[in-house]
PDB file of C-alpha atoms in Angstrom:
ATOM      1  CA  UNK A   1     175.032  88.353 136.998  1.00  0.00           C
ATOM      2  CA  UNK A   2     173.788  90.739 133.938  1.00  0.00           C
ATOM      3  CA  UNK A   3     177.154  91.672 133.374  1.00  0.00           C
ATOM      4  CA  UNK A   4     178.272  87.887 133.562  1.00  0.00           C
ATOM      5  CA  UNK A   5     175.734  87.323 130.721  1.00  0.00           C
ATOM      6  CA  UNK A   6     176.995  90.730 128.519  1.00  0.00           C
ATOM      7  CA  UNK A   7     180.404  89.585 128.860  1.00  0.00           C
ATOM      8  CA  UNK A   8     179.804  86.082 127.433  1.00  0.00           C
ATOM      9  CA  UNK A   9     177.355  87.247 124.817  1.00  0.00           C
ATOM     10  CA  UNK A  10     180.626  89.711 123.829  1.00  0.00           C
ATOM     11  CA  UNK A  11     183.015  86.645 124.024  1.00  0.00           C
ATOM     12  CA  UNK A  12     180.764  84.379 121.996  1.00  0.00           C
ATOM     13  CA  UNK A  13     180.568  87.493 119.292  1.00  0.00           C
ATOM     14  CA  UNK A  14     183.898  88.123 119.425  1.00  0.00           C
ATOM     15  CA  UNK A  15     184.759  83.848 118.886  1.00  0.00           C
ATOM     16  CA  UNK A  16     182.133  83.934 115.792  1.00  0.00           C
ATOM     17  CA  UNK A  17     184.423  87.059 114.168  1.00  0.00           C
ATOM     18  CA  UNK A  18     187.586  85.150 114.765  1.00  0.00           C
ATOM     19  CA  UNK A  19     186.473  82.142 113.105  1.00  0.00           C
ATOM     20  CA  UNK A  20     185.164  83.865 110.155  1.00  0.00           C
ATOM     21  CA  UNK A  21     188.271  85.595 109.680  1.00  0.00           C
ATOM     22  CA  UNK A  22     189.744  82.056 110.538  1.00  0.00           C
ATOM     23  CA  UNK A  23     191.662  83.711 113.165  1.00  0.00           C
ATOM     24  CA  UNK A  24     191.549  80.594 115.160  1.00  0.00           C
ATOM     25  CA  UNK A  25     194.183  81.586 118.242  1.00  0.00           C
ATOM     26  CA  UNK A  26     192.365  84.432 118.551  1.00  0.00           C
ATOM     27  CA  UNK A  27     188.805  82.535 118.605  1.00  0.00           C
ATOM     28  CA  UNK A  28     190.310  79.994 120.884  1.00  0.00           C
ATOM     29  CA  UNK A  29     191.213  83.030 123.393  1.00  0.00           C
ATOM     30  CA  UNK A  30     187.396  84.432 123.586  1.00  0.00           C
ATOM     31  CA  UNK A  31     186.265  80.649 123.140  1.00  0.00           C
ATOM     32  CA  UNK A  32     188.019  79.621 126.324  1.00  0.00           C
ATOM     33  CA  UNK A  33     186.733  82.737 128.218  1.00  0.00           C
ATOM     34  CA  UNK A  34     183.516  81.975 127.501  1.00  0.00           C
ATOM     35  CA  UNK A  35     183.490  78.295 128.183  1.00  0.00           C
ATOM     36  CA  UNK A  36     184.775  79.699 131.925  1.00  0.00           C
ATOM     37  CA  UNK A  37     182.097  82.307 132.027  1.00  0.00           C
ATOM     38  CA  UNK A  38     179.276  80.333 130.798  1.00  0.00           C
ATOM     39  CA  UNK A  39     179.855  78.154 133.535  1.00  0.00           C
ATOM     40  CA  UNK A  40     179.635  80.895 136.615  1.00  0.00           C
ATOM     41  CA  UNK A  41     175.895  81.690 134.853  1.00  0.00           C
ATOM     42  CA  UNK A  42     174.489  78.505 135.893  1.00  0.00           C
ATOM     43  CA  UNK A  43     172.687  78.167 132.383  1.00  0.00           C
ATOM     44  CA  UNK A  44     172.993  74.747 131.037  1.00  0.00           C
ATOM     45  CA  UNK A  45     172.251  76.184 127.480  1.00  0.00           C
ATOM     46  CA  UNK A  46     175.074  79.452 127.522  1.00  0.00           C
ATOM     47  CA  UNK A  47     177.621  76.651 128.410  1.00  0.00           C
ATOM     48  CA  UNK A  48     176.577  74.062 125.678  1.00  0.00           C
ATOM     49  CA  UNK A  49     176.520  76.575 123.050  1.00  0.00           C
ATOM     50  CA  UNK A  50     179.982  78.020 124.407  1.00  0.00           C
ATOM     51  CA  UNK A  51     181.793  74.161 124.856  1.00  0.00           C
ATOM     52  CA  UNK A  52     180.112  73.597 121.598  1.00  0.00           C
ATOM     53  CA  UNK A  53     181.859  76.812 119.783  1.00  0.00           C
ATOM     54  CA  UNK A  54     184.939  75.835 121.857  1.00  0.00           C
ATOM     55  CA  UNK A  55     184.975  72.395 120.145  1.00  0.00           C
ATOM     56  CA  UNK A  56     184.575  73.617 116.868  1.00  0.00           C
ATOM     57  CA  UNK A  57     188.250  76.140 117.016  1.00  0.00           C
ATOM     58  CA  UNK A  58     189.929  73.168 119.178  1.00  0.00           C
ATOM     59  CA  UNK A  59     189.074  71.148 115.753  1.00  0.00           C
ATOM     60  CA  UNK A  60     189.724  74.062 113.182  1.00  0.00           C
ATOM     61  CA  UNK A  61     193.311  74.386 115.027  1.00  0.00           C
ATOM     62  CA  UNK A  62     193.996  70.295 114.733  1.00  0.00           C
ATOM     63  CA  UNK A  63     193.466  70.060 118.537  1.00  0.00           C
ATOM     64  CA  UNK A  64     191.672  66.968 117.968  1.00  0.00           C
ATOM     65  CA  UNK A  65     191.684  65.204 121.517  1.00  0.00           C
ATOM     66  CA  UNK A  66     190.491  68.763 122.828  1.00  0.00           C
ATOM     67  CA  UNK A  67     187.925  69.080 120.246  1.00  0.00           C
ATOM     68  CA  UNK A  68     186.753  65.679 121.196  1.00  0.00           C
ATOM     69  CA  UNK A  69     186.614  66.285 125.173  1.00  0.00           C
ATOM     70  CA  UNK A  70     184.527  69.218 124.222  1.00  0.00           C
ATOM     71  CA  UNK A  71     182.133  67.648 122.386  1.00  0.00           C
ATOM     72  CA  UNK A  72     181.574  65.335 124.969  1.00  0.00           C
ATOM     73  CA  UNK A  73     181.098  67.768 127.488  1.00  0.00           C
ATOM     74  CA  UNK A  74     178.635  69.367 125.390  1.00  0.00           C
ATOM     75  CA  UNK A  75     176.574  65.943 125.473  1.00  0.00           C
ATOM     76  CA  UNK A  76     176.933  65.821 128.471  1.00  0.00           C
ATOM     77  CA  UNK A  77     174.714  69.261 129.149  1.00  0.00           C
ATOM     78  CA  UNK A  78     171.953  67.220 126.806  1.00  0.00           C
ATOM     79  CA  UNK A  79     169.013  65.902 129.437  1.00  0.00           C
ATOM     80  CA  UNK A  80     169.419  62.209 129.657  1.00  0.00           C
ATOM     81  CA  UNK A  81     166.092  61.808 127.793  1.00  0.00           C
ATOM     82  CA  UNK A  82     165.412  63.072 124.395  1.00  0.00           C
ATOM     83  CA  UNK A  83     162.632  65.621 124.355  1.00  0.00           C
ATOM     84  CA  UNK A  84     162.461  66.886 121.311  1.00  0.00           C
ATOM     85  CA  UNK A  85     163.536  65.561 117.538  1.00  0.00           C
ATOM     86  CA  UNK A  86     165.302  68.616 118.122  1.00  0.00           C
ATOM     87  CA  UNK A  87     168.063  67.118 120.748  1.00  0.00           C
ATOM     88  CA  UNK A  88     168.012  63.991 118.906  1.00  0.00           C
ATOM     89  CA  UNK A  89     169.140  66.107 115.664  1.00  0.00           C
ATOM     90  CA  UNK A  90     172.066  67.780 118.281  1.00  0.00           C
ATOM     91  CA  UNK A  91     173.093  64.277 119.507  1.00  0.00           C
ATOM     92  CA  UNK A  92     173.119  62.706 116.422  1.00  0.00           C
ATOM     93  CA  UNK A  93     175.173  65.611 114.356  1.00  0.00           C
ATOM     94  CA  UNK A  94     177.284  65.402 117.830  1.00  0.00           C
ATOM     95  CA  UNK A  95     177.970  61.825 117.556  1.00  0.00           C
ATOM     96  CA  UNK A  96     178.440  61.751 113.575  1.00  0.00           C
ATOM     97  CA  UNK A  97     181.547  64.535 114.050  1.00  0.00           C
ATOM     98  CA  UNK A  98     182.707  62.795 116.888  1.00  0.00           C
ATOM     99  CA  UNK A  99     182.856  59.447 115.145  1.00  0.00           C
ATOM    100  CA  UNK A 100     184.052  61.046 111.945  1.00  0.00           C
ATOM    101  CA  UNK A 101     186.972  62.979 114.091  1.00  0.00           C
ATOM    102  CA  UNK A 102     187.680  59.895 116.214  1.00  0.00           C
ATOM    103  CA  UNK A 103     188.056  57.805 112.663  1.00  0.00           C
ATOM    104  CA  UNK A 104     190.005  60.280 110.203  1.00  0.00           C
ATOM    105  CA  UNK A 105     192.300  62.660 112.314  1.00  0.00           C
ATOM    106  CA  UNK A 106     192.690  60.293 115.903  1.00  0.00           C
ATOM    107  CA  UNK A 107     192.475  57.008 113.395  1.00  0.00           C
ATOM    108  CA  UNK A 108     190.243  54.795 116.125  1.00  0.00           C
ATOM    109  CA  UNK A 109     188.048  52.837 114.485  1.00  0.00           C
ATOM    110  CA  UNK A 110     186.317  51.183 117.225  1.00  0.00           C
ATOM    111  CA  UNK A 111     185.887  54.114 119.189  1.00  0.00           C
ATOM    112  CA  UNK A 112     184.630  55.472 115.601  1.00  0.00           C
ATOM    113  CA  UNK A 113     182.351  53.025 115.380  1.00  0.00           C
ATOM    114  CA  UNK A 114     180.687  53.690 118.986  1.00  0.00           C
ATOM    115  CA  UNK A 115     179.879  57.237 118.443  1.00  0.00           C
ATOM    116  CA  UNK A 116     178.500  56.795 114.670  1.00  0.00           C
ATOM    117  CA  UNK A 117     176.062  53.565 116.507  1.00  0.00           C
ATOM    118  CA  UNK A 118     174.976  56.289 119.314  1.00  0.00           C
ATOM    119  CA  UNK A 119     174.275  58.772 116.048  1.00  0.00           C
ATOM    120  CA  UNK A 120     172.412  55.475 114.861  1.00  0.00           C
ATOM    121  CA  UNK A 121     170.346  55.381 117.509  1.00  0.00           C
ATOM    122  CA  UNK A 122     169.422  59.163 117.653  1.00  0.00           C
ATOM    123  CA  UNK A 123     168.699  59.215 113.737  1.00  0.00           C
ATOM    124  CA  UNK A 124     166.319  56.465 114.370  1.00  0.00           C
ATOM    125  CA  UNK A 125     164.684  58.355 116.709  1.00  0.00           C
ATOM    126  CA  UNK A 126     164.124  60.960 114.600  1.00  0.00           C
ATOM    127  CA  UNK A 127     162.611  58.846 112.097  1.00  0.00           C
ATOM    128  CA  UNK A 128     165.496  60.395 109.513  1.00  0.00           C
ATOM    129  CA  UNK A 129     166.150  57.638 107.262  1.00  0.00           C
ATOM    130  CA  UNK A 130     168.272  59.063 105.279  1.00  0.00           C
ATOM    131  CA  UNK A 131     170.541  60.055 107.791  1.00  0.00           C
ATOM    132  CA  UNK A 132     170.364  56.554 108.934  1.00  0.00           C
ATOM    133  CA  UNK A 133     171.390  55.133 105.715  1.00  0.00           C
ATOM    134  CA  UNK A 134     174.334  57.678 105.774  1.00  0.00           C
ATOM    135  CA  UNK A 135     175.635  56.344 109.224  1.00  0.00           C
ATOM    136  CA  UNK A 136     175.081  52.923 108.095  1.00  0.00           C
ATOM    137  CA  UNK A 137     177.365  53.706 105.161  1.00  0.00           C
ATOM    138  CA  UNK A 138     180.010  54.726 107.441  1.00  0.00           C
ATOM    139  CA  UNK A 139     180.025  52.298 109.527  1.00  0.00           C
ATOM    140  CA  UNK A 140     180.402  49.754 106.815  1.00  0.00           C
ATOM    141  CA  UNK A 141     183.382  51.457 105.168  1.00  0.00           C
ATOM    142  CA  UNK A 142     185.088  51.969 108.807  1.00  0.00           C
ATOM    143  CA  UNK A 143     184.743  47.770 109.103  1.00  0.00           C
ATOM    144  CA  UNK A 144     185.831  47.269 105.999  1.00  0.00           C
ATOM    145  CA  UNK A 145     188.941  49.345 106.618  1.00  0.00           C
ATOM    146  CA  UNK A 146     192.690  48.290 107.375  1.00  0.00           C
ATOM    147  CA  UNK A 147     192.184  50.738 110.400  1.00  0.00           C
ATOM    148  CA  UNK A 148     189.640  48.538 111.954  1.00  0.00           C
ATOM    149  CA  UNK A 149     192.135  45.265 111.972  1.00  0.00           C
ATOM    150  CA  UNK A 150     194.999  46.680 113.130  1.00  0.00           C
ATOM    151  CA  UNK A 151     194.110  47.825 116.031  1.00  0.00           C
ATOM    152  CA  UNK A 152     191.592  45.488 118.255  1.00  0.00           C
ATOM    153  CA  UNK A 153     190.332  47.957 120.917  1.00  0.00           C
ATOM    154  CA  UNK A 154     189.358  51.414 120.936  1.00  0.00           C
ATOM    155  CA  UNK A 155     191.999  54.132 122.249  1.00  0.00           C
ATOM    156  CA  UNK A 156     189.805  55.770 124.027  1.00  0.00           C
ATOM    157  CA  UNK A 157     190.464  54.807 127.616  1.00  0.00           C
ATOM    158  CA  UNK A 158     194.385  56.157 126.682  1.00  0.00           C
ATOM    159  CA  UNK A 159     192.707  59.858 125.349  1.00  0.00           C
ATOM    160  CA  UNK A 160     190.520  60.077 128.239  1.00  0.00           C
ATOM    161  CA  UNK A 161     193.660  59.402 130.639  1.00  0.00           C
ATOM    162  CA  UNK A 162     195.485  62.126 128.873  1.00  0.00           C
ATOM    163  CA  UNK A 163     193.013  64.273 129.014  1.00  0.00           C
ATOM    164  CA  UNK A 164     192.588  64.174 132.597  1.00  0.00           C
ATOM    165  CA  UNK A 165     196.305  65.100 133.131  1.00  0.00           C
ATOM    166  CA  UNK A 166     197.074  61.133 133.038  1.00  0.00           C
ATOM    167  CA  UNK A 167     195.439  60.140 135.898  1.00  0.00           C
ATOM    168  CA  UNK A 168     193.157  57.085 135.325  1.00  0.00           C
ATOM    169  CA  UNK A 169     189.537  58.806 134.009  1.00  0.00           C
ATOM    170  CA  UNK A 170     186.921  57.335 135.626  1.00  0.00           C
TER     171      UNK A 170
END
């Protein structure tokens, strides 16, 4: 298992280099290895921080759906119950790049508009008020865009299909 550990904390080095170089094929190699090695150590926090990195080059290299699926598996390693204004800070940074991601580059608003209320709700949590008024902000320009009434429902049910190979996601 130590060498488990040395070989993702080489992988995760070796992603950080590749991004700074902006090398992102490269990072997205050493990324994906240690997204599948940080699950074999059975440490909930190796494989957030590794999904986490693996989200970020999925989203430097336009991948957007895989950036997103990412990101929610990352929040999905989060306990259920906020512990800390620490987590709450993670989940709603999380949720603010998801909704900003899901509005800009996949152009959902109403999916958008879900993950900037769950940032919302984390920011007021934290008591950050100025984070709140931020998310507020965006969530007033997103229903005062065209985006928002052309399209009536959220696409997200279609992503998470194609994500899962297009089988129906449950």
């Amino acid at each position: 298992m130590k060498a488990v550990r040395t070989e993702l904390r080489i992988f995760n080095k070796l992603t950080e280099l590749q991004i700074s170089l902006e090398g992102y094929e490269k990072a997205l190699e050493f990324a994906t290895l240690a997204a599948r090695l940080s699950v074999l150590t059975g440490d909930q926090k190796q494989e957030l921080v590794a999904f986490h990195r693996l989200a970020s080059v999925y989203f430097s290299l336009n991948m957007y759906e895989m950036a997103e699926d990412c990101y929610l598996k990352t929040l999905s390693l989060c306990p259920p119950w906020l512990q800390s204004p620490k987590e709450a800070l993670y989940y709603a940074k999380v949720y603010y790049r998801l909704g900003r991601l899901t509005f800009y580059q996949l152009k959902d608003a109403h999916d958008a508009t879900e993950y900037f209320l769950l940032a919302l709700a984390a920011a007021v949590l934290l008591g950050d008020e100025e984070l709140q008024d931020t998310i507020k902000n965006r969530l007033d320009s997103i229903c005062q865009s065209p985006l928002w009434h052309s399209n009536p429902l959220g696409c997200s049910s279609e992503r998470a299909r194609w994500l899962s190979g297009g089988s129906l996601a449950l």
